[in-house]
Coordinates of C-alpha atoms and ligand atoms in Angstrom, one line a residue:
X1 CA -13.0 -17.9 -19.2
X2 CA -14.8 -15.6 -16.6
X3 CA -14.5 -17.3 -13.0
X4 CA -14.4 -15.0 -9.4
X5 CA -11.5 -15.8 -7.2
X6 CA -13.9 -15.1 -4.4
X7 CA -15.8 -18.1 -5.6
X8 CA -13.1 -20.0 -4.8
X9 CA -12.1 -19.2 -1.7
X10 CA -15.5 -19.4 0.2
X11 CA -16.8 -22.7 -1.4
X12 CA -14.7 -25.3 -2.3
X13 CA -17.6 -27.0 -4.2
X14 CA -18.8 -24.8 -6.0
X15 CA -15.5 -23.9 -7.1
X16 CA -15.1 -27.4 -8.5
X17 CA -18.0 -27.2 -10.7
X18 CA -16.7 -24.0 -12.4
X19 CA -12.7 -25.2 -12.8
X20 CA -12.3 -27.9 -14.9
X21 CA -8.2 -27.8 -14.5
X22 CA -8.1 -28.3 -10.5
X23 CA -4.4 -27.1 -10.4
X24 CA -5.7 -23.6 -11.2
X25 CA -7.7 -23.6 -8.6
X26 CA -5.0 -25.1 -6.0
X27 CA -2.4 -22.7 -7.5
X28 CA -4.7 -20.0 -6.7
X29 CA -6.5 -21.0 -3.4
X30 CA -3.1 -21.1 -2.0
X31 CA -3.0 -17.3 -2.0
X32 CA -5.3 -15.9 0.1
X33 CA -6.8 -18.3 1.9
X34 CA -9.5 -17.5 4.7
X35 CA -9.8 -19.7 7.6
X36 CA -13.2 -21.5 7.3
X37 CA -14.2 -20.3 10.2
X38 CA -13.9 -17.0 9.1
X39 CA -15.6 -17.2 5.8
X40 CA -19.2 -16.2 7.1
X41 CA -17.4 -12.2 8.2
X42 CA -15.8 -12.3 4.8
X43 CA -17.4 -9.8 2.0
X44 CA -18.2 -10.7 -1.2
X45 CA -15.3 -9.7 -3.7
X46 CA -16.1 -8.3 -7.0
X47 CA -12.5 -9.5 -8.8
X48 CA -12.6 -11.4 -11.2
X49 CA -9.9 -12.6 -13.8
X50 CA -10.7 -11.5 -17.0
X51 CA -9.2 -13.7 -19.9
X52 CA -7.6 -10.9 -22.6
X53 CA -8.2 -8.5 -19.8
X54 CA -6.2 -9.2 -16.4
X55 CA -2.5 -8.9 -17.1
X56 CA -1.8 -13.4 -16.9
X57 CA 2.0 -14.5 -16.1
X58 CA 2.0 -15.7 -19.7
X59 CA 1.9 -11.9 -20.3
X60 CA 4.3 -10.4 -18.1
X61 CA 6.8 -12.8 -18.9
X62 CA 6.1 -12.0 -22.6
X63 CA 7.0 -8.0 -21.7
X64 CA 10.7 -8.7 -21.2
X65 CA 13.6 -8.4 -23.8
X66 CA 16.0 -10.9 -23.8
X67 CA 18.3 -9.1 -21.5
X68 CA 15.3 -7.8 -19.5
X69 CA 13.6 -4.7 -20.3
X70 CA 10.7 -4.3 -19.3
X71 CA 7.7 -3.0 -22.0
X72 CA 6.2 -1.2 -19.4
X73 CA 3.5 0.5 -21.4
X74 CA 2.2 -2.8 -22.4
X75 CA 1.9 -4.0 -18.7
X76 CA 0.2 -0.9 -17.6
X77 CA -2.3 -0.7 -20.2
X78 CA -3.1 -4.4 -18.9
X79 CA -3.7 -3.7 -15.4
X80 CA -5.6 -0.6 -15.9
X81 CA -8.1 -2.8 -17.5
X82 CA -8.1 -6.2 -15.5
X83 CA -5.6 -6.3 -12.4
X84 CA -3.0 -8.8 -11.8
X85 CA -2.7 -12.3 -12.0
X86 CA -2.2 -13.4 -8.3
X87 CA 0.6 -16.1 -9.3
X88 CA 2.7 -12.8 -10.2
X89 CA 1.3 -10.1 -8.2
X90 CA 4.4 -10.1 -6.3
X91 CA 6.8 -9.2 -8.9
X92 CA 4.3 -6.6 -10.6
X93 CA 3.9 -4.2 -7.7
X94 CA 7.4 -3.9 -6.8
X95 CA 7.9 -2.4 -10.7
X96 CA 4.6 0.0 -10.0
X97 CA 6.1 0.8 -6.8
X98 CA 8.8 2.2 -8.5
X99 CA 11.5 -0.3 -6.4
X100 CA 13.1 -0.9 -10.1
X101 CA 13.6 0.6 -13.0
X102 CA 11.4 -1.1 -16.1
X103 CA 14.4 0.1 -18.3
X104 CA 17.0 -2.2 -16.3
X105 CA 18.2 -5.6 -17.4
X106 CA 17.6 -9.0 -15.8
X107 CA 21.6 -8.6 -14.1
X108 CA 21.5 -5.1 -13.0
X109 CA 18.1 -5.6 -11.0
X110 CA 19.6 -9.0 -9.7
X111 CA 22.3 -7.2 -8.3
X112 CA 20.4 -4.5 -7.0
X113 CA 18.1 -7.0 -4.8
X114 CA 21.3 -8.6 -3.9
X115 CA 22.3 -5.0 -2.7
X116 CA 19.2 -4.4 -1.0
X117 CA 18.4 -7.8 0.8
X118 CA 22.3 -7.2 1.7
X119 CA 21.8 -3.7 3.5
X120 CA 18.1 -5.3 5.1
X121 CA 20.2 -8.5 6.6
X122 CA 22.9 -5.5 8.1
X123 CA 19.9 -3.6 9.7
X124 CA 18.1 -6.7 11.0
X125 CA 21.8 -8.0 12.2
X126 CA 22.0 -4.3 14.4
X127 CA 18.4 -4.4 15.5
X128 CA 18.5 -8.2 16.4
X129 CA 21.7 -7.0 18.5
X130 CA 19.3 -4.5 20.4
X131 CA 16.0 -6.3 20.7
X132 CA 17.1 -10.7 20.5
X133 CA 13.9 -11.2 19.3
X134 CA 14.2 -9.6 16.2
X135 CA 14.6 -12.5 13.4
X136 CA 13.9 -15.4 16.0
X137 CA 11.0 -16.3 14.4
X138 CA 8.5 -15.3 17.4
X139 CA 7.9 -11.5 18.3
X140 CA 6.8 -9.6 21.1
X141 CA 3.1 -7.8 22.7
X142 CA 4.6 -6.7 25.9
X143 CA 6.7 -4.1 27.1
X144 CA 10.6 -4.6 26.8
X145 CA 11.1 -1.3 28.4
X146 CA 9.9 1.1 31.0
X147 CA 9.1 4.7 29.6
X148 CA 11.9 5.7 30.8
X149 CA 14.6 3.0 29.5
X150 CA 15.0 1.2 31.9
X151 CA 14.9 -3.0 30.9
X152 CA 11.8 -5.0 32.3
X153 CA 13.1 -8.2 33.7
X154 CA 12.0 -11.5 32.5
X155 CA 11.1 -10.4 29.3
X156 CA 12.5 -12.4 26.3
X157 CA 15.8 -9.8 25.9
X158 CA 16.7 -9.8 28.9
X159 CA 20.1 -10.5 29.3
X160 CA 21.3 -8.5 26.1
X161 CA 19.2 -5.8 26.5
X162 CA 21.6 -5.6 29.7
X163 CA 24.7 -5.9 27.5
X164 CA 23.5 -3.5 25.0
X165 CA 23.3 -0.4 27.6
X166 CA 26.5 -1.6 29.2
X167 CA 28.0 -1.0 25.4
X168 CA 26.4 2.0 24.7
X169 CA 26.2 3.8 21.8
X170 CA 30.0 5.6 21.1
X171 CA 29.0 7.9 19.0
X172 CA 26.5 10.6 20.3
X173 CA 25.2 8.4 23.6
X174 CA 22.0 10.6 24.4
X175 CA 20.7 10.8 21.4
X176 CA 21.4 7.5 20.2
X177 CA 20.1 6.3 23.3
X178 CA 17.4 8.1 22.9
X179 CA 16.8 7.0 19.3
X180 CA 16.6 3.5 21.0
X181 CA 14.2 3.4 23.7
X182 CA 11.6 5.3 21.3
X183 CA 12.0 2.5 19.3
X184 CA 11.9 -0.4 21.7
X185 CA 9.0 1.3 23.3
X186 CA 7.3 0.7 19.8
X187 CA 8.1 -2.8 19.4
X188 CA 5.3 -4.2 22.0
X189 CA 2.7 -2.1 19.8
X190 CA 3.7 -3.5 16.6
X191 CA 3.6 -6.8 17.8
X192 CA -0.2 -6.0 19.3
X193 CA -1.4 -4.7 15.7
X194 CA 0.5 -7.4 14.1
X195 CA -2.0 -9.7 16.0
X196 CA -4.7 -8.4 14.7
X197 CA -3.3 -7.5 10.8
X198 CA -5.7 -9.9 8.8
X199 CA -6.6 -12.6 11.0
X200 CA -8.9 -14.1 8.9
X201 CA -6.0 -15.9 6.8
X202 CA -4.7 -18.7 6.9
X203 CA -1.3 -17.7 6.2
X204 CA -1.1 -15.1 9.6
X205 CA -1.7 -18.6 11.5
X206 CA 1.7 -19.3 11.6
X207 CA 3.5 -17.8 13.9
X208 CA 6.6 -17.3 11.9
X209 CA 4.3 -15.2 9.0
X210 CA 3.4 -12.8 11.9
X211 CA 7.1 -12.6 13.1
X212 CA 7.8 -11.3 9.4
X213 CA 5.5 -8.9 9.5
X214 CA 6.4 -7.6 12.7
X215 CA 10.5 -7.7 11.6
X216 CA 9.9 -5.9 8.5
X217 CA 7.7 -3.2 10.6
X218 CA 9.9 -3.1 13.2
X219 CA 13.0 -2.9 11.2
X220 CA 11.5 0.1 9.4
X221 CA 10.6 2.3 12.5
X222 CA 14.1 1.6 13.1
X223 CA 15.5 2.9 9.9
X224 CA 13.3 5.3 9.3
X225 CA 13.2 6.9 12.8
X226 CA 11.1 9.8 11.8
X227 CA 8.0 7.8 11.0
X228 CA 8.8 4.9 13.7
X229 CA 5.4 3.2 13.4
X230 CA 1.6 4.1 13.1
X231 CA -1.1 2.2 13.4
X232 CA -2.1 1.5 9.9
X233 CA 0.8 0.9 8.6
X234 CA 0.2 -2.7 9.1
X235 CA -2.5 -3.1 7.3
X236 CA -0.2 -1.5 4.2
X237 CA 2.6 -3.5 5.0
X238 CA 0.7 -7.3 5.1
X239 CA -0.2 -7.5 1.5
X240 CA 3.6 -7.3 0.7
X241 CA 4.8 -9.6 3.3
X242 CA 1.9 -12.0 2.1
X243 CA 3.5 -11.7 -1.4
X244 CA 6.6 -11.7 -1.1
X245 CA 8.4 -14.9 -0.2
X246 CA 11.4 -13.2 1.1
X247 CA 11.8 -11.3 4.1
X248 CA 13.9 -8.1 2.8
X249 CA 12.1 -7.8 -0.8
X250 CA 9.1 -7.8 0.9
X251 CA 10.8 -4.9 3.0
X252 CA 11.5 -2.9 -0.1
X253 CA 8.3 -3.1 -1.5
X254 CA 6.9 -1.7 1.7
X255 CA 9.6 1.0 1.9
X256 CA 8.7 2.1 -1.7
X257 CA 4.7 2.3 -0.5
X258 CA 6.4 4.4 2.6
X259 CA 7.9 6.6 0.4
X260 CA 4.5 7.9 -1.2
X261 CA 2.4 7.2 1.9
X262 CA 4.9 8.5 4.6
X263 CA 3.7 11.9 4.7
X264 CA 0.3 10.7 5.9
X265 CA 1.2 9.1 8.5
X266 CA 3.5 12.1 10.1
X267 CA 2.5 12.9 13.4
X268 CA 3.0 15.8 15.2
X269 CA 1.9 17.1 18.7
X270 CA -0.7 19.3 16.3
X271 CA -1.3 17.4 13.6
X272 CA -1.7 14.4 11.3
X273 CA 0.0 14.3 7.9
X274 CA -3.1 12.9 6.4
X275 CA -4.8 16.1 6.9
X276 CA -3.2 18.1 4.2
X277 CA -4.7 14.7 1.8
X278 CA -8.4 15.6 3.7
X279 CA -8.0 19.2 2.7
X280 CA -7.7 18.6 -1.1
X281 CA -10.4 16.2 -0.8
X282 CA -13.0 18.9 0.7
X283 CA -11.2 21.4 -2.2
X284 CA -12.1 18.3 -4.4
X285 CA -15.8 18.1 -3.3
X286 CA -16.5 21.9 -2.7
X287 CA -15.7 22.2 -7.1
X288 CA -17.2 18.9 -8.0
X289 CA -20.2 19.0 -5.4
X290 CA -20.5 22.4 -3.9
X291 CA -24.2 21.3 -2.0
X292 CA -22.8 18.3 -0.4
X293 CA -19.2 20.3 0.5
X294 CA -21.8 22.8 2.1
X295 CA -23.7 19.7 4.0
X296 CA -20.4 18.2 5.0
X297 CA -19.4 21.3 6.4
X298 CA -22.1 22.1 8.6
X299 CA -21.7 18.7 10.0
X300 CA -17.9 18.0 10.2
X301 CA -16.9 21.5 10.6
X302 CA -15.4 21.5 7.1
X303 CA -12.3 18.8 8.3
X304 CA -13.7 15.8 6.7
X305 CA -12.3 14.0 9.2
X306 CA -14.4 10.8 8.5
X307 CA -12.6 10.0 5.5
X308 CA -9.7 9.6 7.4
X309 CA -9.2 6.5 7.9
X310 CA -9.9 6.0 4.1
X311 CA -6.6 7.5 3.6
X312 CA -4.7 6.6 5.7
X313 CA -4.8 2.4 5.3
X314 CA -5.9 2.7 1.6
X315 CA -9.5 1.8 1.7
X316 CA -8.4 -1.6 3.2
X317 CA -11.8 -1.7 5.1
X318 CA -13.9 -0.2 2.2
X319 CA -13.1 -2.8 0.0
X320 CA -13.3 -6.9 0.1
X321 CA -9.6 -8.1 0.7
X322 CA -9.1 -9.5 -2.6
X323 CA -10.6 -6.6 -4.2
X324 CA -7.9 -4.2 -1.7
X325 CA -5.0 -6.1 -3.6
X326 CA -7.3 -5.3 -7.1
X327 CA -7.6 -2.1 -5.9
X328 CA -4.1 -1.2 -5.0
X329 CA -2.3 -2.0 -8.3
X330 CA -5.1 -0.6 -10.5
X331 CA -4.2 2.6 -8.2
X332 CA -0.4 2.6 -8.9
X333 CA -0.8 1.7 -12.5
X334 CA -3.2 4.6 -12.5
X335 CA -0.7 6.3 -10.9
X336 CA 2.2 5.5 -12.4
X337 CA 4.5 8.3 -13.6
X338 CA 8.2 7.1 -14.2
X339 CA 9.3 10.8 -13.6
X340 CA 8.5 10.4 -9.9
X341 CA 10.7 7.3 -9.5
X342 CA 14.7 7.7 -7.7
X343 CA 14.9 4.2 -9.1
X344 CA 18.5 4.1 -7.4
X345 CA 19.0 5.3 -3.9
X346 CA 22.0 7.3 -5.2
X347 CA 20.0 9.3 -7.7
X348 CA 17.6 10.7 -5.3
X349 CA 19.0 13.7 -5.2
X350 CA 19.1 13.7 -9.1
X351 CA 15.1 13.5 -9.4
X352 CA 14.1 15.6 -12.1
X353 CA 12.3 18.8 -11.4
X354 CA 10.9 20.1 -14.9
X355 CA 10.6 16.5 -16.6
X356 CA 11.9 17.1 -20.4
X357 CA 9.5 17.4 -23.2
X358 CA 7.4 14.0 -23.6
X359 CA 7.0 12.5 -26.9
X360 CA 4.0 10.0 -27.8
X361 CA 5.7 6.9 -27.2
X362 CA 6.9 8.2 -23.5
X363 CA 3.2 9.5 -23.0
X364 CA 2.7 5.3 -23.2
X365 CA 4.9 4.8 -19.8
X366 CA 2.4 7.0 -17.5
X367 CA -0.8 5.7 -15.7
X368 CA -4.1 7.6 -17.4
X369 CA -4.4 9.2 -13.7
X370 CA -0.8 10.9 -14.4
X371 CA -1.9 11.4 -17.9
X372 CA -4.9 13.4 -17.2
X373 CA -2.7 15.5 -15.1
X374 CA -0.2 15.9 -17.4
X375 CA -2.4 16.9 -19.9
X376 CA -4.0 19.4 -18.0
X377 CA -0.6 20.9 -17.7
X378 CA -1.4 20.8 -13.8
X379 CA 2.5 19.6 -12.9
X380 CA 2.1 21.5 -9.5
X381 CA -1.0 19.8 -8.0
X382 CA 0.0 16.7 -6.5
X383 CA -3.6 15.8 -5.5
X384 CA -3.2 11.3 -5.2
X385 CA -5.7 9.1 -6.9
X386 CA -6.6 8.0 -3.5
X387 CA -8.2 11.1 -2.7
X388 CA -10.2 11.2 -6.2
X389 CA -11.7 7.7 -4.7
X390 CA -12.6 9.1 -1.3
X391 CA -14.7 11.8 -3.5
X392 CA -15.8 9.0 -5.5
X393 CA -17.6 7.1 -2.5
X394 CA -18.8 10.0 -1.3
X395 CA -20.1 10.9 -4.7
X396 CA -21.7 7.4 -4.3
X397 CA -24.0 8.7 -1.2
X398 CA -24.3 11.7 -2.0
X399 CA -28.2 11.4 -1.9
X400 CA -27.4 9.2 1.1
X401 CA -26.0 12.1 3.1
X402 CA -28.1 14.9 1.9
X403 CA -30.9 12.9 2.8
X404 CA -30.3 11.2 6.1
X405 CA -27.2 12.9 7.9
X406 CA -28.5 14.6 10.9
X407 CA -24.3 14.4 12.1
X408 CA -21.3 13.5 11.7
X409 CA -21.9 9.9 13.0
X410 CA -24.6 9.5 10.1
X411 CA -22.0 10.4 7.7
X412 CA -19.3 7.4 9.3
X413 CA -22.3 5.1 9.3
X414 CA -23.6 6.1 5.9
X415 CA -19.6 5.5 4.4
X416 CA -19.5 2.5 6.6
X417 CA -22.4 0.8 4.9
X418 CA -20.3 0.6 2.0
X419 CA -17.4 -1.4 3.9
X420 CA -16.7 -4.2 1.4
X421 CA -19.0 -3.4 -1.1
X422 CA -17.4 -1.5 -3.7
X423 CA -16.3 -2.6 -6.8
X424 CA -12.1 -1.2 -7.0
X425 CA -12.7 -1.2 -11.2
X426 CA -15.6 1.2 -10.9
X427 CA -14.7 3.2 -8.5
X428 CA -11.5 3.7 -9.8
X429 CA -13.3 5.3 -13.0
X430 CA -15.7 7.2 -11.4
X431 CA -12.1 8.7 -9.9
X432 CA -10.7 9.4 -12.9
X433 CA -14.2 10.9 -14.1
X434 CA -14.1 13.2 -11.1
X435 CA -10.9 14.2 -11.4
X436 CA -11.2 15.6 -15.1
X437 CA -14.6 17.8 -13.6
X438 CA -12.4 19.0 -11.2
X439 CA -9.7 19.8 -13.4
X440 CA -12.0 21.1 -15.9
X441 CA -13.5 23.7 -13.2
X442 CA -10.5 24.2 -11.1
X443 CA -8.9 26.4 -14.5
X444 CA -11.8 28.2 -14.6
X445 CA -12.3 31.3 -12.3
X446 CA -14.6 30.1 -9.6
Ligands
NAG1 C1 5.5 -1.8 -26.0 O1 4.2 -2.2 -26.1 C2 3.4 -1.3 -26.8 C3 1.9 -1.6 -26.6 O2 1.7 -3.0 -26.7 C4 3.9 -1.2 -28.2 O3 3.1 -0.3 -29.0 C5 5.3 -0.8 -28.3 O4 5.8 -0.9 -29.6 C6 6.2 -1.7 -27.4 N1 7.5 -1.1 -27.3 C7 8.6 -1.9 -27.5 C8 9.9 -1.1 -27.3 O5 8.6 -3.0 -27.7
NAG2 C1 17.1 2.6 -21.6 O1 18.4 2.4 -21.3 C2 19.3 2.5 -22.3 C3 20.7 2.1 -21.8 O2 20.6 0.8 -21.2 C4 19.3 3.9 -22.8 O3 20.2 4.1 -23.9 C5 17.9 4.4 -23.2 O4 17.9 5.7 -23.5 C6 17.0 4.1 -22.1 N1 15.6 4.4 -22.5 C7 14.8 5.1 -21.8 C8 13.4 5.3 -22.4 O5 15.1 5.6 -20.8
NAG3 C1 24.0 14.7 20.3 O1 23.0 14.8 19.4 C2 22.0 15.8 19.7 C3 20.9 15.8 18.8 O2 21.2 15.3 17.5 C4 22.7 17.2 19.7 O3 21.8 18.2 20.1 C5 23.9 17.1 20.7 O4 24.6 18.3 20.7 C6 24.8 15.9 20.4 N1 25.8 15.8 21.5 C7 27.1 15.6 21.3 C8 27.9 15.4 22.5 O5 27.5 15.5 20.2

């Protein structure tokens, strides 16, 4: 049976006329619904499940051995042609993520989320100890702190923000003090963005779902002190906390995004770590499309700067919001390379520089983005799909562009006419088409 999940969401009655079981339709409104008042600003979404195509829970629950190994070739080759069922969507992407290890049985991944959700409740316990607020259920918009440190009274922590300073930190005081006021002086921010994260659903009307968005961001700019937070990284964090139930998986599957998408979102006093992903694209496009690289040039001074937003939130605003979620695991099943994986945080150190000879059967456990790489030999490239989509859409308007573009400006508006438009399946293979041309010409002396 062919039905869109769009369908369903923006018309309840026209939805009735093309479910005949009504729980499937309750079991999958309950996902992502959009406030009706919303609907109208909503894009049209080109997902659709695909019967014998979209990888169904029946499926997935099908790929385990008794004791729980996971067939992971079979669950790729799925998803690479239909996406995820939304009733497991959850559980999928924290195995393309990497978060655990396909080869693992049903115990030893329960006792590593045991482990993990352990370690998140001893991280939220010392940040709830700085900041009250933190696991209350409500968060915050407004400053807890001057610039300086000092507390701002009447706010929500008052009183053990007080009791905090008196304590101190024993250990190195100015840097760990330090280490705390950057981080409090986030908190307000995050709570701003958090406002805005996907307002059109229903679920973000509670104000206990935006809480656990903001704890989960929160916490991570705590634990991972280099990063802190950056705008964006909302919009790659709500999916999980949408589906995940619980608090601290949904943590994990956003630290395991982080750890691919972290570089991006460095910031320095001189630059953004998403350039270096804007320079392979206009290396990408100068191969593939060396009139438009020359157009795009003259225009943008060669820094492609207009795709960066792209990049950095994942083509959340390019695409529908169903068809981001679509978009997103056809990506890391694209993507997905079990060579790149620390699946334990005590084998990180242990990740494999020259990967061992790969037979057939392993060849089965990589995404065809990986494979395409791998068969290229092209082990030191690390170019991300991502940036093979950016090409793609601009691939898309190309006559667009060469046409109309009298600036810069054209070129956003031109790429922002697409904004919800695109279709995550094709795009995705015009990617994949783009990135064998340009691996094809990149061998060849230019
Ligand atoms: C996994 O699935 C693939 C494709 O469906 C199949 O060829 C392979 O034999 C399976 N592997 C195991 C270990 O069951
Ligand atoms: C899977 O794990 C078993 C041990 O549990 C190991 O013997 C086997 O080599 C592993 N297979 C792969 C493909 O890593
Ligand atoms: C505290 O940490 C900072 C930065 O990590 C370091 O430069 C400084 O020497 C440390 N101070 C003490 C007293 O250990």
């Amino acid at each position: 049976m062919l039905f869109s999940l769009w369908s369903m969401i923006i018309s309840g009655c026209n939805a009735d006329r093309m479910f005949t079981r009504k729980s499937a339709k309750a079991e999958l409104e309950a996902f992502y619904t959009v406030r009706p008042e919303c609907k109208k600003n909503v894009p049209k979404s080109h997902f659709k499940l695909k019967a014998g195509k979209t990888l169904s829970a029946r499926r997935w629950h099908a790929s385990f051995s008794e004791d729980g190994h996971l067939n992971i070739s079979k669950v790729l080759q799925r998803i690479q042609r239909g996406g995820v069922h939304p009733s497991i969507r959850g559980a999928v992407w924290e195995f393309l993520l990497g978060c655990y290890d396909p080869n693992s049985t049903f115990d030893e991944r329960n006792l590593l989320r045991q482990r993990r959700r352990q370690q998140y409740d001893e991280w939220k316990a010392a940040c709830h100890k700085m900041v009250p607020v933190i696991g209350s259920g409500k968060f915050i918009t407004t400053p807890i702190i001057t610039d300086d440190g000092q507390p701002i009274q009447d706010s929500l922590t008052d009183a053990s923000t007080q009791d905090n300073w008196a304590q101190g930190g024993n250990v190195n005081e100015s840097s760990l003090d330090k280490k705390v006021i950057q981080w409090k002086l986030l908190l307000p921010q995050i709570g701003l963005d958090v406002v805005r994260t996907d307002q059109l659903l229903v679920f973000y009307q509670s104000e206990a779902k935006g809480a656990k968005l903001w704890n989960v961001l929160s916490i991570y700019a705590w634990v991972d002190s280099d990063i802190g937070y950056v705008q964006g990284m909302n919009d790659i964090c709500s999916p999980m906390v949408i589906l995940l139930e619980n608090e601290a998986d949904a943590f994990w599957c956003f630290e395991h995004a982080m750890r691919r998408m972290r570089e991006n979102f460095k910031v320095t006093a001189t630059s953004i770590g998403v350039q270096s992903q804007l320079s392979t694209l206009s290396a990408i496009i100068k191969v593939i499309d060396p009139k438009l690289h020359q157009r795009l040039e003259d225009l943008d001074g060669g820094e492609y700067l207009f795709a960066f937003r792209m990049l950095m939130v994942l083509f959340r605003r390019e695409f529908s919001f169903v068809d981001t979620f679509y978009l997103w695991e056809l990506m890391w099943a694209m993507e997905y390379n079990p060579n790149t994986f620390s699946f334990y945080e005590d084998s990180a150190a242990k990740r494999k520089s020259a990967p061992p000879a790969i037979d057939d059967k392993q060849l089965k456990q990589f995404g065809k983005f990986e494979l395409n790489n791998l068969k290229a030999g092209n082990s030191d490239y690390q170019g991300a799909l991502a940036v093979f989509l950016a090409a793609s859409i601009l691939e898309i308007k190309h006559k667009h562009i060469l046409r109309e573009a009298k600036g810069v400006d054209d070129v956003m508006k031109i790429l922002g006419d697409v904004t919800g438009n695109l279709d995550a399946k094709k795009a995705c293979k015009e990617a994949l088409t783009i990135q064998k041309k340009f691996l094809k010409k990149a061998r060849q002396p230019l």
